[in-house]
Coordinates of C-alpha atoms in Angstrom, one line a residue:
M1 CA -29.4 -3.1 -4.9
P2 CA -28.4 -1.5 -8.2
A3 CA -24.6 -1.3 -8.6
V4 CA -24.9 2.4 -10.2
V5 CA -26.2 3.7 -6.5
V6 CA -23.6 2.6 -4.8
L7 CA -21.2 3.7 -6.9
V8 CA -22.1 7.3 -7.4
A9 CA -23.4 7.7 -3.1
A10 CA -19.4 6.6 -2.3
L11 CA -17.8 8.5 -5.1
A12 CA -19.5 11.6 -3.6
I13 CA -18.7 10.9 -0.1
F14 CA -15.0 10.6 -1.5
A15 CA -15.1 13.8 -2.9
L16 CA -16.9 15.9 -0.3
G17 CA -13.9 14.6 1.9
Y18 CA -11.5 15.6 -0.3
R19 CA -12.9 19.0 -0.5
Y20 CA -13.7 20.0 3.3
Y21 CA -12.0 17.3 5.3
S22 CA -8.7 17.7 4.2
A23 CA -9.1 21.2 3.7
Y24 CA -9.6 20.9 7.8
L25 CA -6.4 18.8 7.7
S26 CA -4.3 21.0 6.2
K27 CA -5.2 24.1 7.3
R28 CA -5.8 23.5 11.1
V29 CA -4.1 20.1 12.1
F30 CA -1.1 20.2 10.1
A31 CA -0.5 23.7 9.2
L32 CA 1.1 23.2 5.6
D33 CA 3.1 25.9 4.4
P34 CA 4.1 26.7 1.0
A35 CA 7.0 28.4 1.4
F36 CA 8.7 25.3 3.5
T37 CA 11.9 24.5 1.6
T38 CA 11.2 20.8 0.8
P39 CA 13.6 18.3 1.3
A40 CA 13.6 17.6 -2.0
H41 CA 15.0 21.0 -2.7
A42 CA 17.4 20.8 0.7
Y43 CA 19.2 17.4 -0.2
K44 CA 18.5 17.4 -4.1
D45 CA 20.8 14.4 -5.4
G46 CA 19.5 13.1 -8.4
V47 CA 18.8 10.0 -6.7
D48 CA 16.4 9.9 -4.3
F49 CA 16.0 13.3 -3.1
V50 CA 14.4 14.6 -6.7
P51 CA 11.8 18.0 -6.6
T52 CA 8.9 16.7 -8.8
N53 CA 5.8 18.1 -10.0
K54 CA 3.0 17.0 -8.0
H55 CA 1.4 15.3 -10.3
I56 CA 4.2 12.9 -11.5
V57 CA 5.0 12.3 -7.6
F58 CA 0.8 11.8 -7.0
S59 CA 1.4 9.2 -9.5
H60 CA 4.2 7.2 -8.1
H61 CA 2.7 7.4 -4.9
F62 CA -0.4 6.1 -5.4
I63 CA 0.7 3.5 -7.7
S64 CA 2.8 2.2 -4.8
V65 CA 0.3 2.1 -2.3
A66 CA -2.3 1.2 -4.7
G67 CA -1.1 -2.9 -5.3
A68 CA -3.0 -5.9 -5.3
A69 CA -3.8 -5.3 -1.5
P70 CA -6.7 -2.9 -2.5
I71 CA -8.3 -5.4 -4.8
V72 CA -7.7 -8.9 -3.0
G73 CA -8.8 -7.6 0.5
P74 CA -12.5 -6.2 -1.0
A75 CA -12.4 -9.1 -3.0
V76 CA -12.3 -11.8 0.0
A77 CA -13.8 -9.7 2.6
V78 CA -17.3 -9.2 0.5
F79 CA -17.8 -13.0 1.7
W80 CA -19.4 -11.1 4.7
G81 CA -21.7 -9.4 2.5
W82 CA -21.1 -6.2 0.7
G83 CA -22.7 -3.9 3.1
P84 CA -20.0 -4.5 5.8
A85 CA -17.4 -4.2 3.0
L86 CA -18.5 -1.2 1.5
V87 CA -19.1 0.8 4.7
W88 CA -15.1 0.3 6.3
V89 CA -13.8 1.1 2.8
V90 CA -16.0 4.5 2.4
L91 CA -15.0 5.6 6.0
G92 CA -11.9 4.2 6.6
T93 CA -10.6 5.9 3.5
V94 CA -12.2 9.5 4.2
F95 CA -11.7 9.3 8.2
A96 CA -8.7 7.0 8.7
A97 CA -6.5 6.6 5.6
G98 CA -6.9 10.6 4.8
V99 CA -5.5 11.4 7.7
H100 CA -3.1 8.4 7.9
D101 CA -1.4 8.9 4.8
F102 CA -1.3 12.5 4.8
G103 CA -0.5 13.0 8.5
A104 CA 2.6 10.3 7.6
L105 CA 3.6 12.8 4.5
A106 CA 3.4 15.8 6.0
I107 CA 5.5 15.4 9.3
S108 CA 8.3 13.3 7.3
V109 CA 8.8 16.6 5.6
R110 CA 9.1 18.9 8.3
H111 CA 11.7 16.1 9.7
K112 CA 14.4 16.0 6.5
A113 CA 12.2 13.4 4.8
K114 CA 12.9 10.7 7.6
S115 CA 11.2 7.4 8.3
I116 CA 8.1 6.8 10.7
G117 CA 10.5 4.5 12.3
T118 CA 13.2 6.9 12.6
L119 CA 10.0 9.6 13.7
A120 CA 9.3 7.1 16.2
S121 CA 12.2 7.9 17.9
E122 CA 12.3 11.6 17.4
V123 CA 8.9 12.1 18.2
V124 CA 7.6 9.9 20.9
G125 CA 10.6 8.1 22.2
P126 CA 14.0 6.5 21.8
R127 CA 13.2 2.9 22.2
S128 CA 10.6 3.1 20.3
R129 CA 12.8 3.5 16.8
S130 CA 13.8 0.4 17.2
L131 CA 10.7 -1.4 17.8
F132 CA 9.2 0.2 15.2
L133 CA 11.6 -0.7 12.7
V134 CA 11.2 -4.2 13.8
I135 CA 7.0 -4.1 13.3
I136 CA 8.3 -2.8 9.7
F137 CA 10.6 -5.1 8.8
F138 CA 8.0 -8.0 9.3
L139 CA 5.7 -5.8 7.1
L140 CA 8.0 -4.8 4.5
T141 CA 9.1 -9.0 4.1
L142 CA 5.0 -10.1 4.5
V143 CA 4.2 -7.6 1.6
N144 CA 7.1 -8.6 -0.9
A145 CA 6.2 -11.8 -0.6
V146 CA 2.5 -11.9 -0.6
F147 CA 2.9 -9.5 -3.7
S148 CA 5.3 -11.6 -5.3
V149 CA 2.8 -14.5 -5.0
V150 CA 0.0 -12.7 -6.7
I151 CA 1.9 -12.1 -9.6
T152 CA 3.3 -15.6 -9.9
N153 CA -0.3 -16.8 -9.5
L154 CA -1.4 -14.6 -12.2
F155 CA 1.5 -15.1 -14.4
I156 CA 0.6 -18.9 -14.1
G157 CA -3.0 -18.6 -14.9
T158 CA -3.0 -15.7 -17.2
P159 CA 0.3 -16.5 -19.4
E160 CA -1.4 -14.1 -22.2
A161 CA -0.7 -11.4 -20.0
V162 CA 3.3 -12.0 -19.5
L163 CA 4.1 -10.6 -22.9
P164 CA 2.5 -7.3 -21.9
V165 CA 3.8 -6.6 -18.6
L166 CA 7.4 -7.7 -19.9
V167 CA 7.2 -4.6 -22.4
T168 CA 6.6 -1.9 -19.5
I169 CA 9.7 -2.5 -18.2
P170 CA 11.5 -0.8 -21.4
L171 CA 8.9 1.4 -21.9
A172 CA 8.8 3.3 -18.9
I173 CA 12.7 3.0 -18.8
A174 CA 12.5 5.5 -22.1
V175 CA 9.6 7.6 -20.6
G176 CA 11.9 8.1 -18.0
Q177 CA 15.0 9.0 -19.9
W178 CA 12.9 11.3 -22.5
V179 CA 11.3 13.2 -19.2
Y180 CA 14.2 13.6 -17.5
R181 CA 17.0 14.5 -20.7
R182 CA 14.5 16.2 -22.3
R183 CA 12.6 17.9 -19.3
T184 CA 9.1 17.5 -20.7
A185 CA 5.9 16.9 -19.4
A186 CA 5.4 13.0 -18.4
L187 CA 1.9 12.7 -20.0
L188 CA 1.9 12.0 -23.8
P189 CA 4.7 10.1 -23.6
S190 CA 3.0 8.2 -20.8
I191 CA -0.3 7.2 -22.5
V192 CA 1.9 6.5 -25.6
A193 CA 3.9 3.5 -23.5
L194 CA 0.0 2.4 -22.6
V195 CA -1.2 2.2 -26.1
V196 CA 1.9 0.3 -27.2
I197 CA 1.8 -1.9 -23.7
Y198 CA -2.4 -2.4 -24.7
A199 CA -1.5 -3.0 -28.7
C200 CA 0.8 -6.0 -27.3
I201 CA -2.5 -7.8 -25.7
P202 CA -3.3 -9.6 -28.4
L203 CA 0.4 -10.6 -29.2
G204 CA 0.4 -12.0 -25.9
Q205 CA -2.7 -13.7 -26.5
T206 CA -1.6 -15.0 -30.1
F207 CA 2.2 -16.3 -27.9
P208 CA 1.9 -16.8 -24.3
I209 CA 4.4 -17.4 -22.0
T210 CA 4.9 -19.8 -19.0
A211 CA 8.1 -20.8 -17.5
D212 CA 7.3 -24.3 -17.8
P213 CA 10.5 -25.0 -19.9
L214 CA 12.8 -23.4 -17.7
A215 CA 11.3 -25.5 -14.5
G216 CA 11.1 -28.3 -16.5
L217 CA 15.0 -28.0 -17.4
L218 CA 15.4 -27.1 -13.5
G219 CA 13.3 -30.0 -11.9
V220 CA 11.6 -27.4 -10.4
E221 CA 7.4 -25.9 -9.9
P222 CA 7.3 -23.5 -12.1
R223 CA 6.1 -21.2 -9.6
M224 CA 9.5 -21.3 -8.1
V225 CA 11.2 -20.2 -11.2
W226 CA 8.3 -17.0 -11.6
I227 CA 9.2 -16.2 -7.8
V228 CA 12.9 -16.1 -8.4
L229 CA 12.5 -13.9 -11.4
I230 CA 9.8 -11.6 -9.9
F231 CA 12.6 -10.9 -7.0
A232 CA 15.3 -10.7 -8.9
Y233 CA 13.8 -7.8 -11.2
A234 CA 12.8 -6.3 -7.6
F235 CA 16.6 -6.3 -6.6
L236 CA 17.6 -4.4 -9.8
A237 CA 14.7 -1.8 -9.9
S238 CA 15.5 -0.8 -6.5
R239 CA 19.0 -0.2 -7.3
L240 CA 18.1 2.5 -10.5
P241 CA 17.4 6.0 -9.4
V242 CA 13.8 6.7 -8.6
W243 CA 13.2 8.9 -12.3
L244 CA 15.0 6.0 -14.5
L245 CA 11.8 3.4 -14.0
L246 CA 10.1 4.0 -10.6
Q247 CA 8.8 7.3 -11.4
P248 CA 8.2 6.7 -15.2
R249 CA 6.8 3.2 -14.8
D250 CA 4.5 4.6 -11.8
Y251 CA 3.4 7.7 -14.3
V252 CA 2.3 5.3 -16.8
N253 CA 0.5 2.8 -14.2
Q254 CA -1.7 6.1 -13.5
Q255 CA -3.0 6.1 -16.6
Q256 CA -3.7 2.5 -16.7
M257 CA -5.4 2.8 -13.3
L258 CA -7.4 6.0 -14.7
V259 CA -8.3 3.2 -17.7
A260 CA -9.2 0.3 -15.5
L261 CA -11.6 2.5 -13.2
L262 CA -13.3 4.3 -16.3
L263 CA -13.8 0.8 -17.8
I264 CA -14.9 -0.3 -14.5
L265 CA -17.5 3.0 -13.9
L266 CA -18.2 2.5 -17.5
G267 CA -19.2 -0.7 -17.6
V268 CA -21.4 -0.1 -14.3
V269 CA -23.5 2.9 -15.6
V270 CA -24.2 1.5 -18.9
G271 CA -25.0 -2.1 -18.1
M272 CA -27.4 -1.1 -15.0
D273 CA -25.7 -4.5 -13.2
T274 CA -27.7 -5.3 -9.8
I275 CA -25.1 -6.8 -6.8
A276 CA -25.8 -10.2 -6.5
A277 CA -24.2 -10.9 -3.6
P278 CA -26.3 -9.7 -0.2
V279 CA -26.0 -7.2 1.8
V280 CA -24.6 -9.4 4.9
H281 CA -24.0 -12.6 3.8
D282 CA -25.1 -15.6 5.8
V283 CA -21.6 -17.3 6.6
P284 CA -21.4 -20.8 7.1
E285 CA -21.1 -22.0 10.7
G286 CA -17.2 -22.1 11.7
S287 CA -16.4 -19.3 9.5
P288 CA -14.4 -16.6 10.7
N289 CA -16.4 -13.7 12.0
W290 CA -16.4 -10.4 10.3
F291 CA -15.4 -8.3 13.5
P292 CA -12.7 -8.1 14.1
L293 CA -11.5 -9.5 11.2
L294 CA -13.0 -7.4 8.3
F295 CA -10.6 -5.0 9.5
I296 CA -7.4 -6.2 8.4
T297 CA -9.2 -8.4 5.5
V298 CA -9.4 -5.2 4.0
A299 CA -5.8 -4.0 4.5
C300 CA -5.5 -1.7 2.2
G301 CA -8.7 0.7 0.6
A302 CA -9.4 1.9 4.1
I303 CA -6.4 2.4 5.8
S304 CA -2.8 0.4 5.3
G305 CA 0.7 0.9 7.3
F306 CA 2.5 0.5 4.5
H307 CA 1.3 3.9 2.7
S308 CA 3.1 5.6 5.7
L309 CA 6.1 3.7 4.8
V310 CA 5.5 4.8 1.1
S311 CA 5.2 8.5 2.2
S312 CA 7.8 8.8 5.0
G313 CA 10.1 6.6 2.8
T314 CA 10.7 7.4 -0.9
T315 CA 7.2 10.0 -1.7
S316 CA 8.8 12.7 1.0
K317 CA 11.7 13.2 -0.7
Q318 CA 10.0 14.2 -4.1
L319 CA 7.9 16.7 -2.8
D320 CA 8.2 20.1 -4.5
K321 CA 6.2 22.3 -2.2
E322 CA 4.9 20.9 1.4
T323 CA 1.2 22.0 0.5
D324 CA 1.2 19.5 -2.1
A325 CA 1.0 17.2 0.6
R326 CA -2.8 17.4 0.5
Y327 CA -3.3 16.4 -3.0
V328 CA -0.6 13.5 -3.0
G329 CA -1.5 12.0 0.5
Y330 CA -5.0 12.6 0.6
M331 CA -6.4 12.3 -2.7
G332 CA -3.8 9.2 -2.9
A333 CA -6.0 7.5 -0.1
I334 CA -9.1 8.3 -2.0
G335 CA -7.7 6.6 -5.1
E336 CA -6.9 3.5 -3.2
G337 CA -11.0 3.3 -1.6
S338 CA -12.1 3.7 -5.1
L339 CA -10.3 1.1 -6.6
A340 CA -11.3 -1.1 -3.4
L341 CA -15.1 0.4 -3.8
C342 CA -14.5 -1.1 -7.8
S343 CA -13.3 -4.4 -6.8
I344 CA -16.4 -4.7 -4.5
L345 CA -18.1 -3.9 -7.2
A346 CA -16.6 -6.5 -9.3
C347 CA -16.8 -9.1 -6.6
T348 CA -20.2 -8.6 -6.2
A349 CA -22.2 -7.2 -9.3
G350 CA -19.7 -8.0 -12.5
V351 CA -18.2 -11.3 -11.7
V352 CA -21.7 -12.7 -12.4
I353 CA -22.3 -11.3 -16.2
V354 CA -19.5 -13.9 -17.9
G355 CA -20.5 -17.0 -18.1
D356 CA -23.9 -16.1 -15.8
Q357 CA -21.8 -17.3 -12.6
D358 CA -23.2 -18.2 -9.0
W359 CA -22.0 -15.7 -6.9
S360 CA -22.7 -17.9 -3.5
A361 CA -20.5 -21.3 -4.8
L362 CA -17.6 -18.1 -5.6
Y363 CA -18.2 -17.5 -1.9
A364 CA -19.3 -20.7 -0.6
D365 CA -17.0 -20.9 2.0
W366 CA -14.3 -18.4 3.4
E367 CA -11.4 -21.1 1.9
T368 CA -12.9 -20.7 -1.4
A369 CA -13.6 -17.2 -1.2
S370 CA -10.0 -16.6 -0.4
A371 CA -8.2 -18.8 -2.8
G372 CA -10.3 -16.9 -5.9
A373 CA -10.3 -13.6 -4.4
T374 CA -8.2 -11.8 -7.7
G375 CA -9.5 -14.3 -10.4
N376 CA -12.6 -12.6 -9.2
F377 CA -11.9 -9.1 -9.5
V378 CA -10.2 -10.2 -13.1
N379 CA -13.6 -11.9 -14.3
G380 CA -16.0 -8.9 -12.8
V381 CA -14.0 -6.3 -15.0
A382 CA -14.5 -8.5 -17.8
G383 CA -18.2 -9.0 -16.8
F384 CA -18.2 -5.1 -16.9
A385 CA -16.4 -5.0 -20.0
S386 CA -18.5 -7.0 -22.0
N387 CA -21.9 -4.5 -21.3
L388 CA -19.1 -1.9 -23.6
G389 CA -18.6 -4.5 -26.1
I390 CA -15.2 -5.8 -25.3
P391 CA -14.5 -9.4 -25.6
A392 CA -14.7 -11.2 -22.5
A393 CA -11.3 -13.0 -23.3
T394 CA -9.3 -9.4 -24.3
A395 CA -10.5 -8.1 -21.2
T396 CA -9.6 -11.1 -18.7
V397 CA -6.1 -10.4 -19.8
F398 CA -5.9 -6.4 -19.3
A399 CA -7.3 -7.3 -15.8
A400 CA -4.4 -9.6 -15.2
V401 CA -1.9 -6.9 -16.5
V402 CA -3.5 -4.1 -14.2
V403 CA -3.6 -6.2 -11.5
I404 CA 0.1 -7.5 -12.1
S405 CA 1.1 -4.2 -12.7
F406 CA -0.1 -2.5 -9.7
A407 CA 1.5 -5.5 -7.6
A408 CA 5.4 -5.1 -9.4
T409 CA 4.9 -1.6 -8.7
T410 CA 4.5 -2.0 -4.9
M411 CA 7.4 -4.5 -5.0
D412 CA 9.1 -2.0 -6.4
T413 CA 9.1 0.5 -3.7
G414 CA 8.4 -2.0 -1.6
V415 CA 12.0 -3.6 -1.8
R416 CA 13.4 -0.2 -1.9
L417 CA 11.9 0.8 1.4
Q418 CA 12.9 -2.7 2.9
R419 CA 16.4 -1.8 1.7
Y420 CA 16.6 1.5 4.1
I421 CA 14.8 -0.1 6.5
V422 CA 18.2 -2.9 6.7
Q423 CA 19.9 -0.1 6.5
E424 CA 19.0 1.6 9.5
I425 CA 18.7 -1.5 11.6
G426 CA 22.8 -2.1 10.9
E427 CA 23.1 1.5 12.0
I428 CA 21.0 1.0 15.2
T429 CA 23.3 -2.2 15.2
R430 CA 26.2 -0.7 13.8
I431 CA 26.7 -3.5 11.8
R432 CA 28.3 -1.5 9.1
P433 CA 28.4 -3.3 5.7
L434 CA 24.4 -3.3 6.4
A435 CA 24.5 0.2 7.0
R436 CA 26.7 1.2 4.5
N437 CA 26.8 -1.1 1.8
L438 CA 23.5 -1.1 -0.8
T439 CA 24.2 -4.1 -2.0
L440 CA 25.0 -6.4 0.8
A441 CA 20.9 -4.3 2.5
T442 CA 18.9 -5.0 -1.0
V443 CA 20.7 -8.5 -0.8
V444 CA 19.0 -8.7 2.6
A445 CA 15.5 -7.0 1.9
T446 CA 15.4 -9.5 -1.6
L447 CA 16.2 -13.1 0.3
V448 CA 14.1 -12.6 3.2
P449 CA 10.7 -11.9 1.3
L450 CA 12.0 -14.5 -1.3
A451 CA 12.3 -17.7 1.7
L452 CA 9.0 -17.0 2.7
A453 CA 6.8 -16.7 -1.0
M454 CA 8.5 -20.2 -1.4
I455 CA 7.2 -21.9 0.7
P456 CA 5.1 -24.6 -1.3
G457 CA 1.3 -25.0 -1.0
D458 CA -0.9 -21.9 -0.6
F459 CA 0.4 -20.9 2.8
A460 CA 2.5 -17.6 1.3
F461 CA -0.9 -16.4 0.2
G462 CA -3.7 -17.8 2.1
T463 CA -2.6 -17.9 5.3
L464 CA 0.1 -15.2 5.5
W465 CA -2.4 -13.0 3.5
Q466 CA -4.1 -12.7 7.4
L467 CA -0.9 -11.7 9.5
F468 CA -0.2 -9.3 6.6
G469 CA -3.5 -7.5 7.1
T470 CA -2.5 -7.9 10.9
T471 CA 0.6 -6.5 10.6
N472 CA -0.2 -3.5 8.4
Q473 CA -2.8 -2.2 10.0
L474 CA -1.0 -2.1 13.1
T475 CA 2.2 0.1 11.3
A476 CA -1.1 2.3 10.7
G477 CA -1.8 2.6 14.2
L478 CA 1.2 3.1 15.2
A479 CA 1.7 5.6 12.5
L480 CA -1.1 7.2 14.0
A481 CA 0.4 7.6 17.0
V482 CA 3.5 8.9 16.0
V483 CA 1.6 11.8 14.2
A484 CA -0.7 12.0 17.3
V485 CA 1.8 12.9 19.7
W486 CA 3.5 15.0 16.6
V487 CA -0.3 17.1 16.5
T488 CA -0.6 17.2 20.1
K489 CA 3.0 18.4 20.6
K490 CA 2.1 21.7 18.1
A491 CA -0.5 22.5 20.6
R492 CA -3.7 21.4 17.6
N493 CA -6.2 19.2 17.9
P494 CA -5.4 16.0 18.0
V495 CA -8.7 14.3 17.6
A496 CA -8.7 13.6 13.8
V497 CA -6.5 11.5 14.2
L498 CA -6.8 9.9 18.0
I499 CA -10.4 8.1 17.0
P500 CA -8.6 6.1 14.0
L501 CA -5.7 5.6 16.5
V502 CA -7.7 3.9 19.2
F503 CA -10.3 2.3 16.9
L504 CA -7.2 0.4 14.5
M505 CA -5.4 -0.9 18.4
V506 CA -8.1 -2.2 19.2
M507 CA -9.4 -4.1 16.1
T508 CA -5.6 -5.1 15.4
S509 CA -4.7 -6.3 19.3
W510 CA -8.3 -8.3 19.0
A511 CA -6.9 -9.6 15.5
L512 CA -3.5 -10.7 16.9
I513 CA -5.0 -12.5 20.0
T514 CA -7.5 -14.1 17.8
N515 CA -4.1 -15.3 14.9
L516 CA -2.6 -16.3 18.3
L517 CA -4.5 -18.8 19.6
K518 CA -5.6 -20.1 15.7
F519 CA -2.0 -20.6 15.0
A520 CA -1.3 -22.1 18.2
T521 CA -3.6 -24.5 18.2
S522 CA -3.5 -25.5 14.6
D523 CA -2.5 -28.8 13.2
Q524 CA -0.4 -27.7 10.2
L525 CA 3.0 -27.8 11.9
I526 CA 4.6 -24.6 10.1
D527 CA 1.5 -22.5 12.1
R528 CA 2.8 -24.1 15.8
V529 CA 6.7 -23.3 14.5
L530 CA 6.4 -20.2 12.3
L531 CA 3.5 -18.3 12.7
A532 CA 2.6 -18.7 15.8
P533 CA 5.9 -17.1 17.5
L534 CA 6.0 -14.7 14.8
D535 CA 2.0 -13.6 15.8
A536 CA 3.8 -13.2 19.5
V537 CA 6.9 -11.1 18.5
I538 CA 4.5 -8.7 16.5
F539 CA 2.0 -8.7 19.2
V540 CA 4.3 -7.8 22.3
V541 CA 6.7 -5.5 20.4
A542 CA 3.0 -3.4 19.5
L543 CA 2.1 -3.7 23.0
W544 CA 5.6 -2.1 23.7
L545 CA 5.5 0.8 21.4
I546 CA 1.7 1.5 22.5
V547 CA 2.8 1.8 26.0
E548 CA 6.0 4.5 24.9
A549 CA 3.1 6.3 22.4
G550 CA 0.6 6.4 25.2
I551 CA 3.5 7.7 27.7
A552 CA 4.8 10.6 24.9
L553 CA 0.9 11.6 24.4
W554 CA 0.3 11.7 28.0
K555 CA 3.9 14.2 28.5
A556 CA 2.5 16.2 25.8
W557 CA -1.0 16.7 26.7
S558 CA 0.4 17.5 30.3
A559 CA 2.8 20.3 28.8
R560 CA 0.1 21.4 26.7
S561 CA -2.4 21.2 29.7
A562 CA 0.0 22.9 32.3
G563 CA 0.3 26.1 29.0
G564 CA 3.3 25.1 27.6
A565 CA 4.3 27.2 23.8
P566 CA 4.0 24.8 21.2
E567 CA 7.4 23.7 19.6
G568 CA 8.7 26.6 17.2
G569 CA 11.8 27.9 16.1
T570 CA 13.7 30.3 13.6
A571 CA 12.9 31.1 10.2
E572 CA 16.7 29.8 9.2
A573 CA 15.6 26.6 10.5
R574 CA 13.3 25.9 8.6
A575 CA 15.2 24.9 5.1
G576 CA 15.2 21.2 4.6
G577 CA 12.5 20.0 7.4
E578 CA 12.5 20.7 11.0
D579 CA 15.2 19.0 13.6
E580 CA 13.3 18.1 17.1
S581 CA 16.0 17.7 18.4
A582 CA 17.4 20.9 17.6
G583 CA 14.2 23.2 18.8
T584 CA 13.1 23.9 15.4
G585 CA 8.8 23.9 14.3
A586 CA 6.7 24.4 12.0

């Protein structure tokens, strides 16, 4: 199959989804109101609540959610063939991710930019908040641990990429200062910053940076040094105002994302390469079954619970107009789906161009596919770049810089969100230092995933990825449950939310049981002692939340069927987001 045919068909479906389906959701399901006063205006503080141009908010949201996961997940999932992975990415993006991301953002804006965990308490029931916070805490811990290891592996495997990545930080701060103080558009300074970053790639090739000297001095492995440095950076970045580093870095990375996508798309079109992988791969006996594991392996790029945390955690605090939620939320999901599409093509067509590699050898078994996923994407991008006359060595460094930048940006947001969750847990448990001390809350948010990432071997990436994927998709299902209850209470049609909700709940519960059995019977002590109990706790909490959501949905539907009016409120209560407890509504 020519890769360009798959590319054009998938992008056409994405375009139709945004043009028609997101318009339906905006008007009929979420009922966006351009006159609504968003929390960014009502609670403007210059740190978290900052009214921002929709394009800059989109940059923050898109780059925060488009980390390493939509690259790594599809790069692993093509092990089962490009057909199942492609169908899930395309349909999941249009009918699941778009609804999930858009919905979480819309209801958070209507509820004073509260997190999805807090919204679960107000929309579903008081007990659900504590349960949801447990799930979210586990998810963010796994996200930050896994992504730190992805960055570490690329730093070690491609030391030429370290210098361009490090240069990104001061450049982003300079862009933030320029935009904030001059009140000017971020497009031109972000493009200038990106040009400087790419100009540093040859310098990085000339002066590769490794952690070996420091590791040798301390008597530890280089990976340990990189992981500690990465979390130290994430700690500092999560404490800075969003306009100083988070927003400008996101905007620079959006330009980088566009460059990467354009390079891949042009490489596909110019090269007219054929997909080397089979539509459905005849995997070796004993390999994991694609059903249900495909739907948790592609943990981003089709639908992702992490997106609801970003939508209701940082994005909703920056939305200038409520109607911007359609562009930011749904288009952000499409952007992520497009990245996942490019990952599929890079790992099935581009990866075989350079060095005439044999695809079947790269995906000979599950372990090989999992371990080589990121490298296959990097090499695939280099293959497409070679179609455009770009040297493969330079393109490899470029691809590594792209993946590292996206993963680091997601960690910036992930640690910040983890700090919010730790503070909420502190409020519930009445541990005042956790609830009120930002530094202490950030330390907790940093040290827990750091401890997981420091475990030696391939545990942090090879094993945790499956548990991360399951928890991530479970969170997406639970977020959809909150959205479904809210939509039902508003007397609107919840079918668009219920279909992906039921599907995800079935797949993730099935995957949790599958992994629980695998961990419990594993020969590895860490699987039995740590992962099996962790999986069991997540499964029990998930079942409890499903029951809570089911009861709330039944009550909302019963009240609606009995002729109850949709929840409403006064015009005065519409400023700053509605408060369900005060009886206000859309």
